[in-house]
Coordinates of C-alpha atoms in Angstrom, one line a residue:
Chain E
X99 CA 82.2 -17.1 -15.2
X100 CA 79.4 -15.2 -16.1
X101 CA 76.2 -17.0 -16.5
X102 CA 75.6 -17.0 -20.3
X103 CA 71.8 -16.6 -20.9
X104 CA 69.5 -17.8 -24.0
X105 CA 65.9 -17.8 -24.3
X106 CA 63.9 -20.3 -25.8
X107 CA 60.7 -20.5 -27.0
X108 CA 58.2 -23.2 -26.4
X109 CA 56.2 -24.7 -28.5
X110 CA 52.8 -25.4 -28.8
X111 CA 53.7 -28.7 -29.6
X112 CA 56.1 -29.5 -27.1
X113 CA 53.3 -29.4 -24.6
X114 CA 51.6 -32.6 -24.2
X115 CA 48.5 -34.2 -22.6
X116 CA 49.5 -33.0 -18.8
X117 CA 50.0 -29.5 -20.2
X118 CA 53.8 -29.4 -19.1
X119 CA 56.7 -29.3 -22.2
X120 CA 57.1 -33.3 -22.9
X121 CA 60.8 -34.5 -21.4
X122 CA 62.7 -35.4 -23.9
X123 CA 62.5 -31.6 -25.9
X124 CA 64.8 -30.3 -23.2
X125 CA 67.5 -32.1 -24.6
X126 CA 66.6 -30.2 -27.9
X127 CA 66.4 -26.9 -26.4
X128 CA 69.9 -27.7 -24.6
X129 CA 71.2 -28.5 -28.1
X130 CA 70.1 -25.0 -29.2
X131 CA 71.8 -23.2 -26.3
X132 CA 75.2 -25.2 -26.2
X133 CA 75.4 -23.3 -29.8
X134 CA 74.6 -20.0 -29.0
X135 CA 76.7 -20.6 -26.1
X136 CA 79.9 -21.3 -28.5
X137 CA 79.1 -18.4 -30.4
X138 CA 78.9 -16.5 -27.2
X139 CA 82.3 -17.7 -26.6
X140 CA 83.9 -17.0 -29.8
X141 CA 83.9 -20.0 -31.2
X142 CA 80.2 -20.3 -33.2
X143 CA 79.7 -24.1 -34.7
X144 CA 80.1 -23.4 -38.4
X145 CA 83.6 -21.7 -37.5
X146 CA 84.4 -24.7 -34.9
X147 CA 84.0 -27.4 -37.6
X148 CA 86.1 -25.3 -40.2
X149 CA 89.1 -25.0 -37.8
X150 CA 88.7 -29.0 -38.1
X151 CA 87.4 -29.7 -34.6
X152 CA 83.7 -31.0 -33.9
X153 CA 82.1 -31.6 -30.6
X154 CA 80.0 -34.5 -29.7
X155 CA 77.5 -35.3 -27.0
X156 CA 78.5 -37.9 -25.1
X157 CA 76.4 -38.4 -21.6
X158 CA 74.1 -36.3 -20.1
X159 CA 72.2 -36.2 -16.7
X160 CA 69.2 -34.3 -16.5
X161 CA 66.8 -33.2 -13.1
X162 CA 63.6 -32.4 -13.8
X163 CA 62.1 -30.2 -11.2
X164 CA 59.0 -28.5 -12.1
X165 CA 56.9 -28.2 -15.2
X166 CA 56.9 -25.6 -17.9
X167 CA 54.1 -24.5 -20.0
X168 CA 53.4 -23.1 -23.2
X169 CA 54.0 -19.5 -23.6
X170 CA 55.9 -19.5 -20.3
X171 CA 59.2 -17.6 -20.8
X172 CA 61.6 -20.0 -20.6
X173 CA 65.6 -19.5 -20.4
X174 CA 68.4 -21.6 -20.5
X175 CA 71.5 -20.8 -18.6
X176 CA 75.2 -22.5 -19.9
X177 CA 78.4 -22.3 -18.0
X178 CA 81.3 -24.8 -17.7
X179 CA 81.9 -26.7 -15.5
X180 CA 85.3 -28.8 -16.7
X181 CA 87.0 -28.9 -19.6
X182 CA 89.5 -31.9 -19.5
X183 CA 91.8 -33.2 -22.1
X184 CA 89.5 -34.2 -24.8
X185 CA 86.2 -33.2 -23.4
X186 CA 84.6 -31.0 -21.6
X187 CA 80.7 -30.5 -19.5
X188 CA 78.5 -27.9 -19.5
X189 CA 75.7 -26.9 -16.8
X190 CA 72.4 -26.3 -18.3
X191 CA 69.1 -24.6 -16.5
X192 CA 65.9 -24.5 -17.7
X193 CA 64.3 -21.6 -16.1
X194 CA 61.4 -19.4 -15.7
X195 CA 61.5 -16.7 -14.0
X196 CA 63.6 -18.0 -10.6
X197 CA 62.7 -21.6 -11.1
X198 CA 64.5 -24.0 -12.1
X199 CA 62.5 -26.5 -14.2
X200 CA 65.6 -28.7 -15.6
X201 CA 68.7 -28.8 -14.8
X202 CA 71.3 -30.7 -16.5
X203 CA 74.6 -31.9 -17.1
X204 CA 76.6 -32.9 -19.9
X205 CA 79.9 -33.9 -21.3
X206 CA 81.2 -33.8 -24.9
X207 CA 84.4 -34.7 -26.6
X208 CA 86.2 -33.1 -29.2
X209 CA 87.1 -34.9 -32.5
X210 CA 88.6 -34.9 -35.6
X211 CA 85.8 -33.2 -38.2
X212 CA 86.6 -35.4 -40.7
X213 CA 87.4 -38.6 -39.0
X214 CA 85.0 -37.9 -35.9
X215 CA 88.3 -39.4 -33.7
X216 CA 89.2 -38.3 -30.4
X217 CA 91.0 -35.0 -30.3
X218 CA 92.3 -32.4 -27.1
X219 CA 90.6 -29.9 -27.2
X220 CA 92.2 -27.1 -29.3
X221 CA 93.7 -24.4 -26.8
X222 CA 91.7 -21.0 -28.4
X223 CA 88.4 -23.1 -27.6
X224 CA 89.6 -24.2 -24.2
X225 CA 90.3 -20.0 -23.6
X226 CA 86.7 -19.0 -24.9
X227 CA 85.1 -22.3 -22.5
X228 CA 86.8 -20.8 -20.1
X229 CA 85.7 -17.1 -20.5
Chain S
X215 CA 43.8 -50.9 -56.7
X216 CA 44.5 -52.7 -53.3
X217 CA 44.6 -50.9 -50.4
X218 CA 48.1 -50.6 -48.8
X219 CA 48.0 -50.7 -44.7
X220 CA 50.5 -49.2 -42.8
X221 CA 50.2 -49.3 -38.9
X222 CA 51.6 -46.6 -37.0
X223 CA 52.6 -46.3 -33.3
X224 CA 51.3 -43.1 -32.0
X225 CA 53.8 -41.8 -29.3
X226 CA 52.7 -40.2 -26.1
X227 CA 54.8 -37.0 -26.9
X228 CA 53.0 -36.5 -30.3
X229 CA 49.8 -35.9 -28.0
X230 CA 49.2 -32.7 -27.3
X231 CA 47.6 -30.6 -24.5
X232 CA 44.4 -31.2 -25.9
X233 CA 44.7 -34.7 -25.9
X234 CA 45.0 -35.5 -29.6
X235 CA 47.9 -36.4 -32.5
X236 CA 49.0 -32.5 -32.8
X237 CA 48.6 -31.9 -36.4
X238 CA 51.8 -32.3 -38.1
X239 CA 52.4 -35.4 -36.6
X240 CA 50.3 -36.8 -39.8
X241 CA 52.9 -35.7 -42.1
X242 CA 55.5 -38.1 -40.3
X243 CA 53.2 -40.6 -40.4
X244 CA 52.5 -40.5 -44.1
X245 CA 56.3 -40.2 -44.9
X246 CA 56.8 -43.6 -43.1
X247 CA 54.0 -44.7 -44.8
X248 CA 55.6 -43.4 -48.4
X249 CA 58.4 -45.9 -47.8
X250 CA 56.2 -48.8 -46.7
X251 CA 54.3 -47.8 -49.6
X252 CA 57.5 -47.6 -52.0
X253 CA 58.8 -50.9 -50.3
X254 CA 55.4 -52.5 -50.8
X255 CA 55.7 -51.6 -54.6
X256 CA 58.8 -53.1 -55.2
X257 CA 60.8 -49.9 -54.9
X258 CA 62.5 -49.3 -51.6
X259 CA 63.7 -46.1 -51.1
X260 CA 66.9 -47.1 -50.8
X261 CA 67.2 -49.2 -54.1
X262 CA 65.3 -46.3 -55.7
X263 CA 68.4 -43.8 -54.9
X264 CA 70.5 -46.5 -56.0
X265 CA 68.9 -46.9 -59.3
X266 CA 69.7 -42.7 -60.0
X267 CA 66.0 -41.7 -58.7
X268 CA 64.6 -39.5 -55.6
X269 CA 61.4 -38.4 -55.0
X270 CA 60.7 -35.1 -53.6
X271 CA 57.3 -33.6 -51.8
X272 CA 56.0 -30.1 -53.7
X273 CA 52.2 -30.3 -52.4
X274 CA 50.1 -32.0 -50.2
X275 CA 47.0 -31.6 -48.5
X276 CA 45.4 -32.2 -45.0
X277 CA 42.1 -32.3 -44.0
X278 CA 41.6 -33.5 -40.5
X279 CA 38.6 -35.0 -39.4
X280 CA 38.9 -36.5 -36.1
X281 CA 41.2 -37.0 -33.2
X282 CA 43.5 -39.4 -32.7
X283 CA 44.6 -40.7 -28.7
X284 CA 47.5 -42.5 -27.5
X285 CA 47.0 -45.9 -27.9
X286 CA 44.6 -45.8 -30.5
X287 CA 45.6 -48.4 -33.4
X288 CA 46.3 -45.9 -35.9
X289 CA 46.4 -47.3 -39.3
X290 CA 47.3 -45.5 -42.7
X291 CA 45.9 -46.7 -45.8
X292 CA 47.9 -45.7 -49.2
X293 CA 46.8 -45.3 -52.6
X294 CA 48.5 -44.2 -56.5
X295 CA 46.1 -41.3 -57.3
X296 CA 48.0 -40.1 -60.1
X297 CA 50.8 -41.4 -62.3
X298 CA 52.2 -37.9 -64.1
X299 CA 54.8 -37.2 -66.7
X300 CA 57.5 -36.1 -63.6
X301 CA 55.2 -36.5 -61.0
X302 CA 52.6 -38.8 -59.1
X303 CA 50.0 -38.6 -56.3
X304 CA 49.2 -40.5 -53.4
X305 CA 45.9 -40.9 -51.5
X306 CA 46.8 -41.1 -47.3
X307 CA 44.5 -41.5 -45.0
X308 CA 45.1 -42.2 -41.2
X309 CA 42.1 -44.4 -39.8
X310 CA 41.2 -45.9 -36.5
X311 CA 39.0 -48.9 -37.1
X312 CA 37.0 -47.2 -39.6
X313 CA 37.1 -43.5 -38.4
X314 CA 39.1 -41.4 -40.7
X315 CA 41.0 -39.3 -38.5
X316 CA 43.1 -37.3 -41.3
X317 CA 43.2 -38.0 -45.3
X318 CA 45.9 -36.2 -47.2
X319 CA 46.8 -35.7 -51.6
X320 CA 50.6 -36.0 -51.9
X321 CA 52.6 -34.7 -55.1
X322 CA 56.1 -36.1 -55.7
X323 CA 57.6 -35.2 -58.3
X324 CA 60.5 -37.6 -59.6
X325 CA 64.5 -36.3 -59.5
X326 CA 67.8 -37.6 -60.7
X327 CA 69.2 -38.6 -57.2
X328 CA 72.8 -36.6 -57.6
X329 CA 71.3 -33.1 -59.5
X330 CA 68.0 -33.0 -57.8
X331 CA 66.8 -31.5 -61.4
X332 CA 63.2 -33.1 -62.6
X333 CA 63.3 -36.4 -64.3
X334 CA 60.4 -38.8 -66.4
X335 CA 58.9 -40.9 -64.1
X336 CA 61.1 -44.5 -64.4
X337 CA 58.8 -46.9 -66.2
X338 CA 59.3 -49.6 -63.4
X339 CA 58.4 -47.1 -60.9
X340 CA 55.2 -46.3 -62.9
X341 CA 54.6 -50.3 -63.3
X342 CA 54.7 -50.6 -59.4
X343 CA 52.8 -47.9 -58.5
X344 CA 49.9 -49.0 -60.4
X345 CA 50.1 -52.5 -59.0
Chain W
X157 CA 45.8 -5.2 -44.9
X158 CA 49.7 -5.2 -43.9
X159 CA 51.7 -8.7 -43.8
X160 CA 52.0 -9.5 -40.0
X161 CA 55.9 -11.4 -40.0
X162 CA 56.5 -13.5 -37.0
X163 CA 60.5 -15.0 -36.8
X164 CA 60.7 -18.7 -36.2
X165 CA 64.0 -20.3 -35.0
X166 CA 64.7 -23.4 -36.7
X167 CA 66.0 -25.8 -34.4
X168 CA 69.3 -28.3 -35.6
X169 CA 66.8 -31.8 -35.0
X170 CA 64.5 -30.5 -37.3
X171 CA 66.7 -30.3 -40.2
X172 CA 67.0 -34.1 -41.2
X173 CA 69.3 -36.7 -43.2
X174 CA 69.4 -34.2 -46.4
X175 CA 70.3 -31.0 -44.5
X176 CA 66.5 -29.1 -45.0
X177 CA 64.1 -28.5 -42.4
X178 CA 61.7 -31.8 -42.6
X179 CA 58.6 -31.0 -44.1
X180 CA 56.2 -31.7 -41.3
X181 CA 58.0 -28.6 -39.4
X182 CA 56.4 -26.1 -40.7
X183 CA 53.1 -26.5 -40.0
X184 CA 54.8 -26.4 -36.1
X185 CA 55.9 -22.7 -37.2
X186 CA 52.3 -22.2 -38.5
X187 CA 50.9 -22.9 -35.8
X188 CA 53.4 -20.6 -33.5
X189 CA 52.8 -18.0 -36.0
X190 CA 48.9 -18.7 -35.7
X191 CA 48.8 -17.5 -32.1
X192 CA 51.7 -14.8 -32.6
X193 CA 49.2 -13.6 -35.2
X194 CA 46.0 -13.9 -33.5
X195 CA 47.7 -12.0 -30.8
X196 CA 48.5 -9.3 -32.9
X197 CA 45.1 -9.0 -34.3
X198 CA 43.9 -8.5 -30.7
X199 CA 42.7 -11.7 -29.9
X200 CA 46.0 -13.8 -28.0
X201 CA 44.9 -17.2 -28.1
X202 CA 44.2 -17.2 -24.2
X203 CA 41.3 -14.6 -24.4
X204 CA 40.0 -15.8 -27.2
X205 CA 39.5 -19.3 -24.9
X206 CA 38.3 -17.3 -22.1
X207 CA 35.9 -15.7 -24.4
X208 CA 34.4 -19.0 -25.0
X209 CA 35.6 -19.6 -28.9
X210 CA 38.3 -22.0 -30.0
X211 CA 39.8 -22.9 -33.4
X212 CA 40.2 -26.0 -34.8
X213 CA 42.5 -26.6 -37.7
X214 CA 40.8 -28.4 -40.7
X215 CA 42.3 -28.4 -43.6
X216 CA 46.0 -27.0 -44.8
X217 CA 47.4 -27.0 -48.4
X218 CA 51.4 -26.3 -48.4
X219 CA 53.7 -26.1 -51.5
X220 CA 57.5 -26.6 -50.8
X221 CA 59.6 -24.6 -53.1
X222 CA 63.2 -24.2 -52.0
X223 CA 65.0 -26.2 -48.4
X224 CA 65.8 -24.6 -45.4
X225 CA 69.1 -25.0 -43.1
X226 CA 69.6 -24.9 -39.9
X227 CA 70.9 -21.0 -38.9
X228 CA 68.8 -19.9 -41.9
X229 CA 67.0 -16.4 -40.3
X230 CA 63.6 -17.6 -41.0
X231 CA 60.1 -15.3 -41.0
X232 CA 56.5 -16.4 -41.2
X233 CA 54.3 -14.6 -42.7
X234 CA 50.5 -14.5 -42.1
X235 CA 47.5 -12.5 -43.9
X236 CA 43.8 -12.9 -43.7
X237 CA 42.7 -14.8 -46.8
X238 CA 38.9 -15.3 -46.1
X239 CA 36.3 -14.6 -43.1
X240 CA 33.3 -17.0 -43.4
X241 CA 30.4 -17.8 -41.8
X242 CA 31.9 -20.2 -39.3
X243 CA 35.3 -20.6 -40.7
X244 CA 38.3 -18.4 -41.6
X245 CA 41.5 -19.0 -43.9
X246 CA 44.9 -17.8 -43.6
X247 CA 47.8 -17.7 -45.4
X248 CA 51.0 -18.3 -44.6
X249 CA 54.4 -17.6 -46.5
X250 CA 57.9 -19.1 -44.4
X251 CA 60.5 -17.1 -46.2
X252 CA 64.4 -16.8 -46.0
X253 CA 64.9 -13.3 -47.3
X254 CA 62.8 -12.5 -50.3
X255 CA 63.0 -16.5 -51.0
X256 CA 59.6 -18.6 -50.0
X257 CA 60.3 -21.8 -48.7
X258 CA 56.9 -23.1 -48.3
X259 CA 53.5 -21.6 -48.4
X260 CA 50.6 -22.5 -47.0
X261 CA 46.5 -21.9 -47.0
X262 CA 44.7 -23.2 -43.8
X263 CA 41.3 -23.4 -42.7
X264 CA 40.2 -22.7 -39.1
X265 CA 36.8 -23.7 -37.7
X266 CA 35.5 -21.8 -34.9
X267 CA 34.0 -23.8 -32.5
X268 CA 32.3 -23.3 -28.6
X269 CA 35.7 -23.5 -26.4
X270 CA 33.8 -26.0 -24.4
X271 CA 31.3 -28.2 -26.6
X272 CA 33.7 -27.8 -29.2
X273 CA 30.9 -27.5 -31.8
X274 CA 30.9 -24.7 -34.8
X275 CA 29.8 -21.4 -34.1
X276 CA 29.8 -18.0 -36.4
X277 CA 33.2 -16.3 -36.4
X278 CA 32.4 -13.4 -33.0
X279 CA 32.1 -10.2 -34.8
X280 CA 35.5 -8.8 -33.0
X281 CA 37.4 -11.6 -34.0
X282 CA 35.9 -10.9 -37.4
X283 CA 37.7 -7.1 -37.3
X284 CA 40.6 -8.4 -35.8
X285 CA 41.3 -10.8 -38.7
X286 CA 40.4 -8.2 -41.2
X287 CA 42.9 -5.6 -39.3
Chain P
X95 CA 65.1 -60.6 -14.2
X96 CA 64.5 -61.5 -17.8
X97 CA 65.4 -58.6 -20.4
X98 CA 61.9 -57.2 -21.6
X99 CA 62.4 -56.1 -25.6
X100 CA 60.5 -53.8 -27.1
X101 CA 60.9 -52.7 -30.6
X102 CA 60.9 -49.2 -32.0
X103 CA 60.6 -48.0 -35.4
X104 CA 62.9 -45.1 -36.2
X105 CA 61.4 -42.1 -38.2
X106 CA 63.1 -40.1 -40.9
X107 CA 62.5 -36.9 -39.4
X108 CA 64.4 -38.6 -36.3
X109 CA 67.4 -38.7 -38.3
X110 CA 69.3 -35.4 -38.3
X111 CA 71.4 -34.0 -40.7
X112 CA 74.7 -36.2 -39.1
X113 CA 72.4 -39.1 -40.8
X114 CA 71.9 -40.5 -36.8
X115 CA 69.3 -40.5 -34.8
X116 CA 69.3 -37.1 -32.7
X117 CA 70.0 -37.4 -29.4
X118 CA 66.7 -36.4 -27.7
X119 CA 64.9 -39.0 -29.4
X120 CA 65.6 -41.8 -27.2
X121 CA 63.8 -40.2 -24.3
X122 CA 60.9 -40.7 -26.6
X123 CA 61.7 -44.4 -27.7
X124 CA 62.5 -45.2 -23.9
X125 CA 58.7 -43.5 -22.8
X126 CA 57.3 -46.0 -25.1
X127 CA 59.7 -48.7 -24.1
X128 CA 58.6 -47.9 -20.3
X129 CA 54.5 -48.4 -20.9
X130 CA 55.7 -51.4 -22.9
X131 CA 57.7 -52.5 -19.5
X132 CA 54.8 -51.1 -17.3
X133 CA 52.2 -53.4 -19.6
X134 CA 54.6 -56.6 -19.4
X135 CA 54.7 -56.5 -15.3
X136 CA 50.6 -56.3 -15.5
X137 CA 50.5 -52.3 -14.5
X138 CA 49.4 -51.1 -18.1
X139 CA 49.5 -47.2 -17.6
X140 CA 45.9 -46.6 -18.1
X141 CA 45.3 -49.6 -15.4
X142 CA 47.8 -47.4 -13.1
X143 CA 46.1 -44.3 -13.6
X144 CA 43.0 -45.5 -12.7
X145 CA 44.4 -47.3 -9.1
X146 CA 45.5 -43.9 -8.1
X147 CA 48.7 -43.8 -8.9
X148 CA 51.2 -42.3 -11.8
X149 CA 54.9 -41.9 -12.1
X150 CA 56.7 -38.9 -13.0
X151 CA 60.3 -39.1 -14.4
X152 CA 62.3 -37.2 -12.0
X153 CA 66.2 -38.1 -13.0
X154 CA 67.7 -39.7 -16.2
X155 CA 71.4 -40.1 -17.1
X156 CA 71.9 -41.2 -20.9
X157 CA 75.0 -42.7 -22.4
X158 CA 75.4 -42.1 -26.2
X159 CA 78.1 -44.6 -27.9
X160 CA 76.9 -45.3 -31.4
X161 CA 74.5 -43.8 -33.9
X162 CA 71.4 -45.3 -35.3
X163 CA 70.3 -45.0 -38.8
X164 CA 66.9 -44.6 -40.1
X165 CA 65.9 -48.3 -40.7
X166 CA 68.1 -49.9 -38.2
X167 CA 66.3 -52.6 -36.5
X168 CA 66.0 -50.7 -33.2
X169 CA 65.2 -52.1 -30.0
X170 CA 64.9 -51.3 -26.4
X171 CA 65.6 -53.3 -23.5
X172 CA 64.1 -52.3 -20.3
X173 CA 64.7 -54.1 -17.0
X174 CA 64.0 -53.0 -13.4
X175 CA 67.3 -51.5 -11.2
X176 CA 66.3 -50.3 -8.3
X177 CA 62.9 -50.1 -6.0
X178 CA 62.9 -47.7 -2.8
X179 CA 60.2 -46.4 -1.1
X180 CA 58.3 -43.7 -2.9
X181 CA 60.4 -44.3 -6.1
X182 CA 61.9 -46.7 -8.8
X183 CA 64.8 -47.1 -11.1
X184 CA 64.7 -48.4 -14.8
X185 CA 67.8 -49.8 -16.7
X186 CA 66.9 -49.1 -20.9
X187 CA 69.2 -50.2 -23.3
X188 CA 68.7 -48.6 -27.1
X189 CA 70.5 -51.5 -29.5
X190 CA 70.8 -52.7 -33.1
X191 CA 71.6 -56.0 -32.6
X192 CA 74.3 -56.6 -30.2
X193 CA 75.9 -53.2 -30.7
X194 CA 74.2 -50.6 -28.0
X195 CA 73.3 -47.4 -29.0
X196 CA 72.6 -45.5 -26.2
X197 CA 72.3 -46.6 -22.6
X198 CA 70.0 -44.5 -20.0
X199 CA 69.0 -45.2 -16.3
X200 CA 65.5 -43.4 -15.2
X201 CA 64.2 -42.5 -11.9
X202 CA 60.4 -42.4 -11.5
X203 CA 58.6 -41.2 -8.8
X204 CA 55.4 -42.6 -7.7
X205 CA 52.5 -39.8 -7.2
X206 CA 49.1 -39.8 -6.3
X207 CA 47.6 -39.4 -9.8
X208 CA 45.6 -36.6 -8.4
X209 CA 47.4 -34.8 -6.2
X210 CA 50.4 -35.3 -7.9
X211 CA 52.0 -35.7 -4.1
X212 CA 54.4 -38.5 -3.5
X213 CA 53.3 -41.9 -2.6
X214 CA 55.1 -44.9 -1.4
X215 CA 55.3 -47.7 -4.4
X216 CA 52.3 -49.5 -4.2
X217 CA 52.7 -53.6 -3.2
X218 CA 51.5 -54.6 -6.5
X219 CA 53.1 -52.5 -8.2
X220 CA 56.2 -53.7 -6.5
X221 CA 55.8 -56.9 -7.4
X222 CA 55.4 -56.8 -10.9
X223 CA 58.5 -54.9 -11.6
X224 CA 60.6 -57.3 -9.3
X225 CA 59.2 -59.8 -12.2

């Protein structure tokens, strides 16, 4: 499907002592996007948790490639890549420009709101992962 | 009274690209501190909720006076300024060795722990704030 | 002069265990909205290096008066409070709406970009902050 | 080899509003846990630096399987997986007790620390993460 884009702003303290955005915040700025990547697909969080379903990160791979600076423009690109019976993985990029500074990889499961148990994920978001 | 000590690790993603703690780091720091500080006078936070009573920041102020570098033994001293009628204050301030690096003057003011509406500051809270 | 309003996203990990923005946050914002200000006075934060003047933060007062969630369509707000000799103060409201959710007064140095030591305000920084 | 343990201390404003540690954090804990590990084989970072070398984190795959609450007795166990030839491979486990939180494998590679080109892992080096 069509590459869902979301930009993201750096910030100035997210930059640390070698002048590159510190590791660990991509996993905050992938957070960010896998929401506006729900809403993008019909199903935005608040509304997702209503309908009794709530996702939850479960493992993640991340490549880091180059470095990113403050005020650079930075991007993050979502698509799925599998959606299986009671989880599913999104691709992440990081990018400026044509370069990719992170890429990453990660799976989450669908459970029960309430009782945060395993659940198949519900058919109507399955449809809107899929585009 | 006595001074309180609270050590602090400074992480290497709180440094920023100029090489120091980036400024807001400090009100982490003093919010760790507020619970050592609270534990310290016989008031956990934890048995504080339990016994009806939360405490709330409304105002505090920074002044910054040197830097502080990963791996520096960062220290933060704390200190009852002022016992109110629904409020108190608290002296921080984050040294290395003897360097003040940032001093801060915290207001709390005291709230029932389920309405979050004002409340007299408990009289064993008082007691252990003034040591 | 006219309130310069820069929009902050607030990000879900900065909201903590009692569903507000954590208060050390917002001077984060503040200091986005610093350099999204200083730009629009004329003076982005890169020139203003290249010039040979820096800034250095101070001292900062903030008063929290209501809690912000995550989603919450959050604007800075920035004005020139004071020009001195070798310092200036700006204020800073983060507002939901008409609602302020923390205000703030800080104190800037201005300092040689590469000794670092204080120096008068540069006369076209001066206009620029006064708009 | 022997499991090297290092502690963290988990901050409030690390707890998000799930009232569990947000997942980016651990990158943080496990930078810390790695200059602990670094120290413990007799390469302290600074120590590296200065011999011409650094690492830079090129891969990391995280496993999240239980949350962490602000005061849980956190701590990391970091132990040495793989050495090739111009890069290494760090096992970290995040745990309370027996239970384990989250569990990550990291890929450094060794650079000049000037250049920032690759370098093969120096003998030394070597040796002290082989224990």
């Amino acid at each position: 499907m069509e590459r869902f884009r979301f930009p993201v702003t750096v910030r100035y303290l997210e930059v640390d002592a070698q002048g590159v955005v510190f590791n660990m915040w991509y996993l905050g700025y992938f957070d960010e996007a896998l929401n506006g990547y729900l809403a993008h697909c019909g199903h935005p969080y608040p509304k997702l948790i209503a309908s009794g379903t709530d996702v939850q990160l479960v493992h993640t791979e991340l490549d880091y490639k180059a470095g990113v600076r403050w005020g650079d423009p930075l991007v993050i690109e979502v698509s799925t890549a599998r959606i299986g019976n009671t989880s599913f993985t999104l691709d992440f990029q990081a990018k400026v420009g044509d370069t990719v500074a992170c890429a990453a990889s990660t799976v989450y499961v669908t459970v029960d709101a309430k009782e945060l148990t395993k659940k198949r994920v519900p058919d109507d978001l399955r449809a809107g992962l899929l585009g």
